[in-house]
Coordinates of C-alpha atoms in Angstrom, one line a residue:
M1252 CA -7.4 7.4 -5.0
T1253 CA -4.8 4.7 -5.1
A1254 CA -1.3 5.7 -6.4
T1255 CA 2.1 4.2 -6.4
G1256 CA 4.2 5.5 -3.6
Q1257 CA 7.7 5.7 -2.4
T1258 CA 8.2 2.0 -1.8
S1259 CA 5.5 0.4 -3.9
V1260 CA 7.8 -0.8 -6.6
K1261 CA 11.0 -2.5 -5.8
P1262 CA 13.8 -4.0 -7.9
R1263 CA 13.4 -7.7 -8.2
D1264 CA 15.7 -9.1 -10.9
A1265 CA 18.7 -7.0 -9.8
I1266 CA 19.8 -4.4 -7.4
C1267 CA 20.2 -1.0 -9.0
S1268 CA 23.8 -0.1 -9.5
P1269 CA 25.2 3.4 -9.6
G1270 CA 24.6 5.1 -12.9
R1271 CA 21.7 3.0 -14.0
W1272 CA 18.2 4.4 -14.6
P1273 CA 15.9 3.3 -11.8
L1274 CA 13.4 2.0 -14.4
L1275 CA 15.9 -0.2 -16.0
A1276 CA 16.6 -1.9 -12.6
Q1277 CA 13.1 -3.3 -12.6
S1278 CA 12.0 -6.7 -14.1
R1279 CA 11.4 -6.8 -17.8
A1280 CA 7.7 -7.6 -17.3
L1281 CA 7.3 -4.5 -15.1
V1282 CA 9.1 -2.3 -17.5
A1283 CA 7.0 -3.6 -20.4
Y1284 CA 3.8 -3.1 -18.5
L1285 CA 4.7 0.5 -17.4
C1286 CA 5.7 1.5 -20.9
A1287 CA 2.5 0.0 -22.4
I1288 CA 0.2 1.8 -20.0
V1289 CA 2.0 5.2 -20.5
T1290 CA 2.0 4.7 -24.3
L1291 CA -1.7 3.8 -24.3
D1292 CA -2.5 6.9 -22.3
L1293 CA -0.5 9.2 -24.7
V1294 CA -2.1 7.6 -27.7
V1295 CA -5.7 8.0 -26.3
I1296 CA -4.9 11.6 -25.4
G1297 CA -3.7 12.3 -28.9
V1298 CA -6.7 10.6 -30.6
L1299 CA -9.3 12.4 -28.4
A1300 CA -7.5 15.8 -28.6
K1301 CA -7.8 15.7 -32.4
S1302 CA -11.6 15.2 -32.2
T1303 CA -12.4 17.5 -29.3
E1304 CA -13.2 21.2 -29.6
F1305 CA -11.6 23.0 -26.7
R1306 CA -14.1 25.6 -25.5
L1307 CA -13.4 28.5 -23.1
A1308 CA -16.1 27.4 -20.7
D1309 CA -14.7 23.9 -20.5
L1310 CA -11.2 25.2 -20.0
A1311 CA -12.4 27.4 -17.2
T1312 CA -14.2 24.5 -15.4
F1313 CA -11.1 22.4 -15.9
A1314 CA -8.9 25.1 -14.4
A1315 CA -11.3 25.6 -11.4
L1316 CA -11.3 21.9 -10.5
T1317 CA -7.6 21.5 -11.0
G1318 CA -7.0 24.6 -8.9
C1319 CA -9.1 23.1 -6.1
G1320 CA -6.9 20.0 -6.2
A1321 CA -3.8 22.2 -6.1
V1322 CA -5.2 24.0 -3.0
C1323 CA -5.8 20.6 -1.3
I1324 CA -2.2 19.6 -2.0
E1325 CA -0.7 22.9 -0.7
A1326 CA -3.0 22.9 2.4
T1327 CA -1.7 19.5 3.4
R1328 CA 1.9 19.8 2.1
R1329 CA 3.5 20.4 5.5
L1330 CA 2.0 17.2 6.9
G1331 CA 4.2 15.2 4.4
M1332 CA 3.3 12.1 2.5
P1333 CA 3.4 8.5 3.9
A1334 CA 5.5 5.9 2.1
G1335 CA 4.1 2.9 0.5
V1336 CA 0.8 3.2 -1.4
P1337 CA -0.6 6.6 -0.2
R1338 CA -4.3 7.5 -0.3
D1339 CA -5.7 10.9 -0.9
L1340 CA -9.0 12.6 -1.9
L1341 CA -7.9 14.1 -5.2
S1342 CA -10.5 11.9 -6.9
A1343 CA -13.1 14.4 -5.6
W1344 CA -11.8 16.8 -8.3
W1345 CA -11.0 14.3 -11.0
L1346 CA -14.4 12.6 -11.1
P1347 CA -16.2 15.9 -11.8
V1348 CA -13.8 16.5 -14.7
A1349 CA -14.8 13.1 -16.1
F1350 CA -18.5 13.8 -15.7
L1351 CA -18.8 17.4 -16.7
L1352 CA -16.1 17.7 -19.5
P1353 CA -15.1 15.8 -22.6
P1354 CA -13.0 12.7 -21.8
V1355 CA -9.7 14.3 -23.0
Y1356 CA -9.8 16.5 -19.9
A1357 CA -10.2 13.5 -17.7
L1358 CA -7.0 12.0 -19.2
L1359 CA -5.1 15.3 -18.7
A1360 CA -6.4 16.1 -15.2
P1361 CA -3.9 14.0 -13.2
V1362 CA -0.9 15.5 -15.0
P1363 CA -0.7 19.0 -13.3
L1364 CA -1.5 17.6 -9.8
Q1365 CA 1.2 14.9 -10.1
I1366 CA 3.7 17.5 -11.2
L1367 CA 2.7 19.6 -8.1
L1368 CA 3.1 16.6 -5.8
Q1369 CA 6.5 15.9 -7.3
L1370 CA 7.7 19.4 -6.9
R1371 CA 6.0 20.5 -3.7
V1372 CA 5.4 17.5 -1.5
R1373 CA 7.9 14.7 -2.2
A1374 CA 10.2 14.0 -5.1
T1375 CA 10.1 10.3 -6.0
V1376 CA 11.4 8.3 -8.9
L1377 CA 10.0 10.0 -12.0
Y1378 CA 8.6 6.9 -13.7
R1379 CA 6.3 6.3 -10.8
R1380 CA 4.8 9.7 -11.1
V1381 CA 4.4 9.2 -14.9
F1382 CA 2.8 5.8 -14.5
T1383 CA 0.5 7.0 -11.7
S1384 CA -0.7 9.9 -13.9
A1385 CA -1.3 7.5 -16.8
A1386 CA -3.2 4.9 -14.7
I1387 CA -5.5 7.6 -13.2
G1388 CA -6.0 9.2 -16.5
L1389 CA -7.0 6.0 -18.3
A1390 CA -9.4 5.1 -15.5
A1391 CA -11.0 8.6 -15.4
G1392 CA -11.1 8.7 -19.2
T1393 CA -12.9 5.3 -19.4
A1394 CA -15.4 6.5 -16.8
S1395 CA -15.9 9.7 -18.8
V1396 CA -16.5 7.9 -22.1
L1397 CA -19.0 5.5 -20.5
F1398 CA -20.8 8.3 -18.8
H1399 CA -21.2 10.6 -21.8
S1400 CA -22.0 7.7 -24.2
W1401 CA -24.6 6.2 -21.9
T1402 CA -26.3 9.6 -21.6
G1403 CA -26.0 10.2 -25.4
D1404 CA -24.3 13.5 -24.7
R1405 CA -22.4 14.1 -28.0
V1406 CA -21.4 17.6 -26.8
G1407 CA -19.9 16.2 -23.6
L1408 CA -17.9 13.7 -25.6
F1409 CA -16.3 16.1 -28.1
G1410 CA -16.9 19.6 -26.8
S1411 CA -19.1 20.1 -29.8
V1412 CA -21.6 18.2 -31.9
G1413 CA -18.6 16.3 -33.1
P1414 CA -17.8 14.6 -36.4
S1415 CA -20.6 13.7 -38.8
D1416 CA -23.3 16.0 -37.3
G1417 CA -26.5 14.2 -36.4
A1418 CA -25.1 10.8 -37.2
A1419 CA -25.7 8.2 -34.6
M1420 CA -22.6 7.0 -32.7
P1421 CA -22.5 3.2 -33.0
W1422 CA -21.0 2.9 -29.6
S1423 CA -23.4 5.3 -27.9
L1424 CA -25.6 3.5 -25.5
G1425 CA -28.0 6.3 -24.7
L1426 CA -30.3 5.1 -21.9
P1427 CA -34.0 5.8 -22.2
G1428 CA -35.0 8.9 -20.3
L1429 CA -31.5 10.2 -19.9
V1430 CA -31.1 11.1 -23.5
E1431 CA -34.3 13.2 -23.4
A1432 CA -33.3 14.7 -20.1
V1433 CA -29.9 15.7 -21.5
A1434 CA -31.5 17.2 -24.6
D1435 CA -33.9 19.2 -22.4
A1436 CA -31.3 20.4 -20.0
G1437 CA -28.8 21.1 -22.8
S1438 CA -25.9 19.3 -21.1
V1439 CA -25.1 16.5 -18.6
A1440 CA -24.2 19.2 -16.1
G1441 CA -27.8 20.4 -16.1
V1442 CA -29.1 16.9 -15.5
L1443 CA -26.7 16.2 -12.7
S1444 CA -27.4 19.6 -11.0
A1445 CA -31.1 18.9 -11.3
G1446 CA -30.6 15.7 -9.2
T1447 CA -32.1 13.3 -11.8
G1448 CA -32.1 9.9 -10.3
Q1449 CA -30.9 8.1 -13.4
A1450 CA -28.0 10.6 -13.9
I1451 CA -26.9 10.3 -10.3
A1452 CA -27.1 6.5 -10.4
L1453 CA -25.1 6.5 -13.6
A1454 CA -22.5 8.8 -12.1
V1455 CA -22.1 6.5 -9.2
L1456 CA -21.7 3.5 -11.5
C1457 CA -19.0 5.3 -13.6
A1458 CA -17.2 6.3 -10.4
I1459 CA -17.1 2.7 -9.3
V1460 CA -15.6 1.8 -12.8
F1461 CA -13.0 4.5 -12.2
T1462 CA -12.1 3.2 -8.8
V1463 CA -11.9 -0.5 -9.9
L1464 CA -9.9 0.2 -13.0
N1465 CA -7.4 2.6 -11.2
T1466 CA -6.9 0.1 -8.4
A1467 CA -6.4 -2.8 -10.9
L1468 CA -3.8 -0.9 -13.0
I1469 CA -1.8 -0.1 -9.8
A1470 CA -2.2 -3.6 -8.4
V1471 CA -0.9 -5.3 -11.6
A1472 CA 2.2 -3.0 -11.4
A1473 CA 2.8 -3.8 -7.8
H1474 CA 2.4 -7.6 -8.4
A1475 CA 4.8 -7.4 -11.4
A1476 CA 7.3 -5.7 -9.0
D1477 CA 6.8 -8.3 -6.3
P1478 CA 5.3 -11.5 -7.7
E1479 CA 5.5 -13.2 -4.3
G1480 CA 3.4 -10.4 -2.7
R1481 CA -0.2 -10.9 -1.8
W1482 CA -2.8 -9.3 -4.0
G1483 CA -4.7 -8.2 -0.9
E1484 CA -1.9 -5.9 0.1
V1485 CA -2.6 -3.6 -2.9
L1486 CA -6.2 -4.3 -3.5
W1487 CA -9.0 -3.8 -1.0
D1488 CA -9.5 -4.3 2.6
R1489 CA -12.3 -2.9 4.8
E1490 CA -10.6 0.4 5.4
R1491 CA -9.8 0.9 1.7
L1492 CA -13.3 0.1 0.7
L1493 CA -14.6 2.7 3.1
L1494 CA -12.2 5.3 1.8
D1495 CA -13.2 4.5 -1.8
A1496 CA -16.8 4.9 -0.9
V1497 CA -16.0 8.3 0.6
E1498 CA -14.1 9.4 -2.5
L1499 CA -16.9 8.2 -4.7
C1500 CA -19.6 10.2 -2.8
L1501 CA -17.4 13.3 -2.7
G1502 CA -16.7 13.1 -6.4
V1503 CA -20.4 12.8 -7.3
I1504 CA -21.4 15.6 -4.9
V1505 CA -18.7 18.0 -6.3
A1506 CA -19.9 17.2 -9.8
V1507 CA -23.5 17.9 -9.0
L1508 CA -22.7 21.2 -7.2
C1509 CA -20.2 22.3 -9.8
G1510 CA -22.7 21.6 -12.6
L1511 CA -25.2 23.8 -10.7
N1512 CA -22.8 26.7 -10.2
P1513 CA -19.0 26.5 -10.4
A1514 CA -18.8 29.2 -7.7
L1515 CA -20.1 26.6 -5.2
L1516 CA -16.6 25.0 -5.3
L1517 CA -15.6 27.7 -2.9
L1518 CA -18.0 26.3 -0.3
L1519 CA -16.9 22.7 -1.0
L1520 CA -13.1 23.3 -0.8
P1521 CA -12.8 23.8 3.0
P1522 CA -14.5 20.5 4.1
V1523 CA -12.6 18.5 1.4
V1524 CA -9.3 20.1 2.6
L1525 CA -10.2 19.1 6.2
L1526 CA -11.0 15.5 5.2
Q1527 CA -7.7 15.4 3.3
R1528 CA -5.7 16.6 6.3
S1529 CA -7.5 14.0 8.5
L1530 CA -6.7 11.2 6.1
L1531 CA -3.1 12.1 5.8
H1532 CA -2.7 12.5 9.5
A1533 CA -4.1 9.0 10.1
Q1534 CA -1.7 7.5 7.5
L1535 CA 1.2 9.3 9.1
Q1536 CA 0.2 8.0 12.5
A1537 CA 0.2 4.5 11.1
A1538 CA 3.6 5.1 9.4
A1539 CA 5.0 6.2 12.8
R1540 CA 4.3 2.6 14.1
T1541 CA 5.9 0.9 11.1
D1542 CA 9.4 0.1 10.3
P1543 CA 10.0 1.9 7.0
K1544 CA 12.2 -0.7 5.5
T1545 CA 10.2 -3.8 6.1
G1546 CA 6.7 -2.6 6.7
L1547 CA 6.5 -4.5 10.0
L1548 CA 5.8 -2.9 13.3
N1549 CA 8.8 -1.1 14.7
A1550 CA 10.2 -2.1 18.1
A1551 CA 8.2 0.5 20.2
A1552 CA 4.9 -0.3 18.5
W1553 CA 5.5 -4.1 18.7
Q1554 CA 6.2 -3.8 22.4
R1555 CA 2.9 -1.9 23.0
E1556 CA 1.0 -4.5 21.0
A1557 CA 2.8 -7.4 22.8
D1558 CA 2.1 -5.9 26.3
T1559 CA -1.6 -5.7 25.4
E1560 CA -1.7 -9.3 24.2
I1561 CA 0.2 -10.6 27.3
G1562 CA -2.2 -8.7 29.6
R1563 CA -5.2 -10.3 27.8
A1564 CA -3.7 -13.8 28.0
Q1565 CA -3.0 -13.4 31.7
R1566 CA -6.6 -12.3 32.4
V1567 CA -8.2 -15.2 30.5
G1568 CA -5.6 -17.8 31.3
D1569 CA -4.7 -18.3 27.6
S1570 CA -1.4 -19.6 26.4
L1571 CA 1.1 -17.4 24.5
A1572 CA 4.5 -17.9 22.9
L1573 CA 7.3 -15.6 21.6
I1574 CA 9.8 -16.3 18.8
L1575 CA 13.0 -14.3 18.4
V1576 CA 14.4 -14.7 14.8
D1577 CA 17.8 -13.6 13.7
I1578 CA 19.4 -13.7 10.2
D1579 CA 22.6 -15.8 10.2
H1580 CA 25.8 -14.1 9.0
F1581 CA 23.9 -11.0 7.9
K1582 CA 27.0 -8.8 8.1
K1583 CA 28.7 -11.1 5.6
V1584 CA 25.8 -10.4 3.2
N1585 CA 26.3 -6.7 3.5
D1586 CA 30.1 -6.9 3.2
T1587 CA 29.9 -9.2 0.2
Y1588 CA 27.0 -7.9 -1.8
G1589 CA 26.4 -4.4 -0.4
H1590 CA 23.8 -2.8 1.7
L1591 CA 21.2 -2.5 -1.1
V1592 CA 21.2 -6.3 -1.3
G1593 CA 21.1 -6.5 2.4
D1594 CA 18.0 -4.3 2.5
Q1595 CA 16.3 -6.5 0.0
V1596 CA 17.1 -9.5 2.2
L1597 CA 15.5 -7.8 5.1
I1598 CA 12.4 -6.9 3.0
Q1599 CA 12.0 -10.5 1.7
V1600 CA 12.6 -12.1 5.1
A1601 CA 9.9 -9.7 6.6
A1602 CA 7.5 -10.6 3.8
T1603 CA 8.1 -14.3 4.3
L1604 CA 7.5 -14.1 8.0
R1605 CA 4.3 -12.1 7.5
S1606 CA 3.0 -14.6 4.9
Q1607 CA 3.4 -17.6 7.2
L1608 CA 1.6 -16.1 10.2
R1609 CA -2.0 -15.5 11.2
E1610 CA -3.6 -12.1 10.9
Y1611 CA -3.6 -11.7 14.7
D1612 CA 0.0 -12.7 15.3
V1613 CA 2.1 -9.7 16.2
V1614 CA 5.3 -9.5 14.2
G1615 CA 7.9 -6.7 14.2
R1616 CA 11.4 -5.8 13.4
F1617 CA 13.3 -5.7 16.7
G1618 CA 16.4 -4.0 15.3
G1619 CA 19.1 -4.7 12.7
E1620 CA 18.6 -8.3 11.4
E1621 CA 16.4 -9.4 14.3
F1622 CA 12.7 -10.0 14.2
V1623 CA 10.2 -10.9 16.9
V1624 CA 6.9 -12.7 16.7
L1625 CA 4.2 -13.0 19.4
L1626 CA 1.8 -16.0 19.0
P1627 CA -1.4 -15.6 21.0
G1628 CA -3.0 -18.9 22.0
A1629 CA 0.1 -20.9 21.0
D1630 CA 1.6 -23.6 23.3
M1631 CA 5.1 -25.1 23.2
H1632 CA 4.3 -27.6 20.4
E1633 CA 2.6 -25.0 18.2
A1634 CA 5.3 -22.4 18.8
R1635 CA 8.0 -24.9 17.8
R1636 CA 6.1 -25.9 14.7
V1637 CA 5.6 -22.3 13.6
A1638 CA 9.3 -21.4 14.2
E1639 CA 10.4 -24.4 12.2
R1640 CA 8.1 -23.4 9.3
L1641 CA 9.5 -19.9 9.4
R1642 CA 13.1 -21.2 9.4
T1643 CA 12.3 -23.5 6.4
R1644 CA 10.5 -20.9 4.3
V1645 CA 13.3 -18.3 4.8
G1646 CA 15.9 -20.9 3.8
R1647 CA 14.1 -21.4 0.5
M1648 CA 13.9 -17.8 -0.5
A1649 CA 16.5 -16.1 -2.8
V1650 CA 17.4 -12.5 -3.5
A1651 CA 18.7 -11.6 -6.9
A1652 CA 21.9 -9.6 -7.0
E1653 CA 23.8 -8.6 -10.1
Q1654 CA 26.1 -11.5 -10.1
A1655 CA 24.5 -14.1 -7.8
M1656 CA 21.4 -15.3 -6.0
V1657 CA 21.7 -14.6 -2.3
T1658 CA 20.2 -17.1 0.2
V1659 CA 20.2 -16.8 3.9
T1660 CA 19.3 -18.9 6.9
V1661 CA 17.8 -17.9 10.3
S1662 CA 18.1 -19.0 13.9
A1663 CA 15.3 -18.7 16.3
G1664 CA 14.7 -18.8 20.1
V1665 CA 11.3 -19.8 21.4
A1666 CA 9.8 -18.9 24.8
V1667 CA 6.4 -19.8 26.2
M1668 CA 4.5 -17.7 28.8
N1669 CA 4.3 -19.2 32.3
L1670 CA 6.9 -21.8 31.3
H1671 CA 9.9 -19.5 30.5
G1672 CA 8.6 -16.2 31.8
A1673 CA 5.5 -14.4 33.2
D1674 CA 5.9 -11.0 31.5
L1675 CA 7.3 -9.5 28.3
I1676 CA 10.7 -8.8 29.7
E1677 CA 11.2 -12.3 31.0
L1678 CA 9.9 -13.9 27.7
L1679 CA 12.3 -11.7 25.7
A1680 CA 15.2 -12.6 27.9
A1681 CA 14.4 -16.4 27.7
A1682 CA 14.0 -16.2 23.9
D1683 CA 17.2 -14.3 23.6
L1684 CA 19.1 -17.0 25.6
A1685 CA 17.5 -19.7 23.4
L1686 CA 18.6 -17.8 20.3
Y1687 CA 22.1 -17.6 21.7
R1688 CA 22.1 -21.3 22.1
A1689 CA 21.0 -21.8 18.5
K1690 CA 23.9 -19.6 17.3
E1691 CA 26.4 -21.5 19.5
L1692 CA 25.1 -24.9 18.2
G1693 CA 25.8 -24.0 14.6
R1694 CA 23.0 -21.6 13.5
D1695 CA 20.0 -22.5 11.1
R1696 CA 18.1 -24.1 14.0
I1697 CA 15.4 -23.6 16.6
C1698 CA 16.2 -23.7 20.3
L1699 CA 14.3 -23.5 23.6
P1700 CA 15.7 -22.0 26.8
A1701 CA 17.6 -24.4 28.9
T1702 CA 15.3 -25.4 31.7
P1703 CA 17.0 -24.9 35.0
I1704 CA 17.3 -28.0 37.2
A1705 CA 16.2 -27.5 40.7
P1706 CA 18.8 -28.5 43.3
P1707 CA 17.9 -31.5 45.4
P1708 CA 16.7 -30.8 49.0
R1709 CA 19.6 -30.3 51.3
R1710 CA 19.8 -32.6 54.3
S1711 CA 21.1 -31.4 57.6
D1712 CA 23.9 -33.9 57.7
D1713 CA 25.1 -33.4 54.0
A1714 CA 28.1 -31.2 54.9
T1715 CA 28.8 -31.6 58.6
G1716 CA 27.5 -35.0 59.4
G1717 CA 25.2 -33.5 62.0
T1718 CA 23.3 -30.5 63.0
T1719 CA 24.9 -27.1 63.4

């Protein structure tokens, strides 16, 4: 399940000043979008609640699935929660709610678990929790409506026969074979627990709809918060697709077994908790390698990656270059506009660097306002060209403060392996000397290390006029 995290939404139009609500510090487009999604969620809940009969059996199933989700949260609470866009396996409990119960339950299911996450795991800005709950609820509600309407399950839709008994629902798309199977079994739960091929396939399809819609709602919010960010950072990559597939399979399996007998949830809970702990542990390990402010590799992780790349380049005889980048007059930015603006400058510089580099280039924050880039396969010409592109792109960016647009420049030092150094320490020392030259020459420029000139051969009669 994709959810907004601690750093997934950042102020763009202005830096939040003391006393302002965090939501009001966001761009107007983002505020309008968040409010629209939450309002839509509340309206749909209200409409469906009026037409749904809340039965004791449905409430018990809802409580059991929600309780399992709460146990997963409590069992992994001490591990913590990674910043950014965290992933978990709570969809394994929300999808069965969508399949087995009327849609209003699917819209309500995220609420208690998001409250528990806020109170017991990590307190974050309230509007993010509210929006996350609304986005998940709308996605799950849509999947639930599609599932029950395609199976022609009127009881599943409304918790009863519903309005106008016996009247056909114009938007019901009961699929041949499934309608009869639901009628024979008495409910969708009976069909799912019987392992009917059509019902399982439909459940998988609706789970995909849930995943796509939830991810899309979160991605739109993230893009509204950071229009310059890449969609791929909040959409799918290979790892996220694999995790989504695992969640989808778990959700369908839990729905099938819960439909067969809710007591089987007791057997499903331990393996799901173990998977949840493993997932969070992997995310926290990744977070330990990452600078929390910029999302780049931290100094220790970058050095490990750089050592590996240099070793590989030495073995195969490949070229390699290193660029040391420093923001000019960064202290003046902090002193003039405050540290919150300074943080936004760091974040945008990091994003600019990352957007201008190849996937296999190694970029990290080296400390303070200093960044370091390793370019595998780059020679002198290529390294200078990349460094110049980075300098130009950073010079074009602007960070919005309350009273002004803040712009910065960078200076960079470039060093090439086997020309300015043979290992990481030598390359860093050479690049640092080149960076110092760039600062001395006026900043906002790229420099190379001064190449030492070898002294001429000393003749025996240079100093004494003869041999000693």
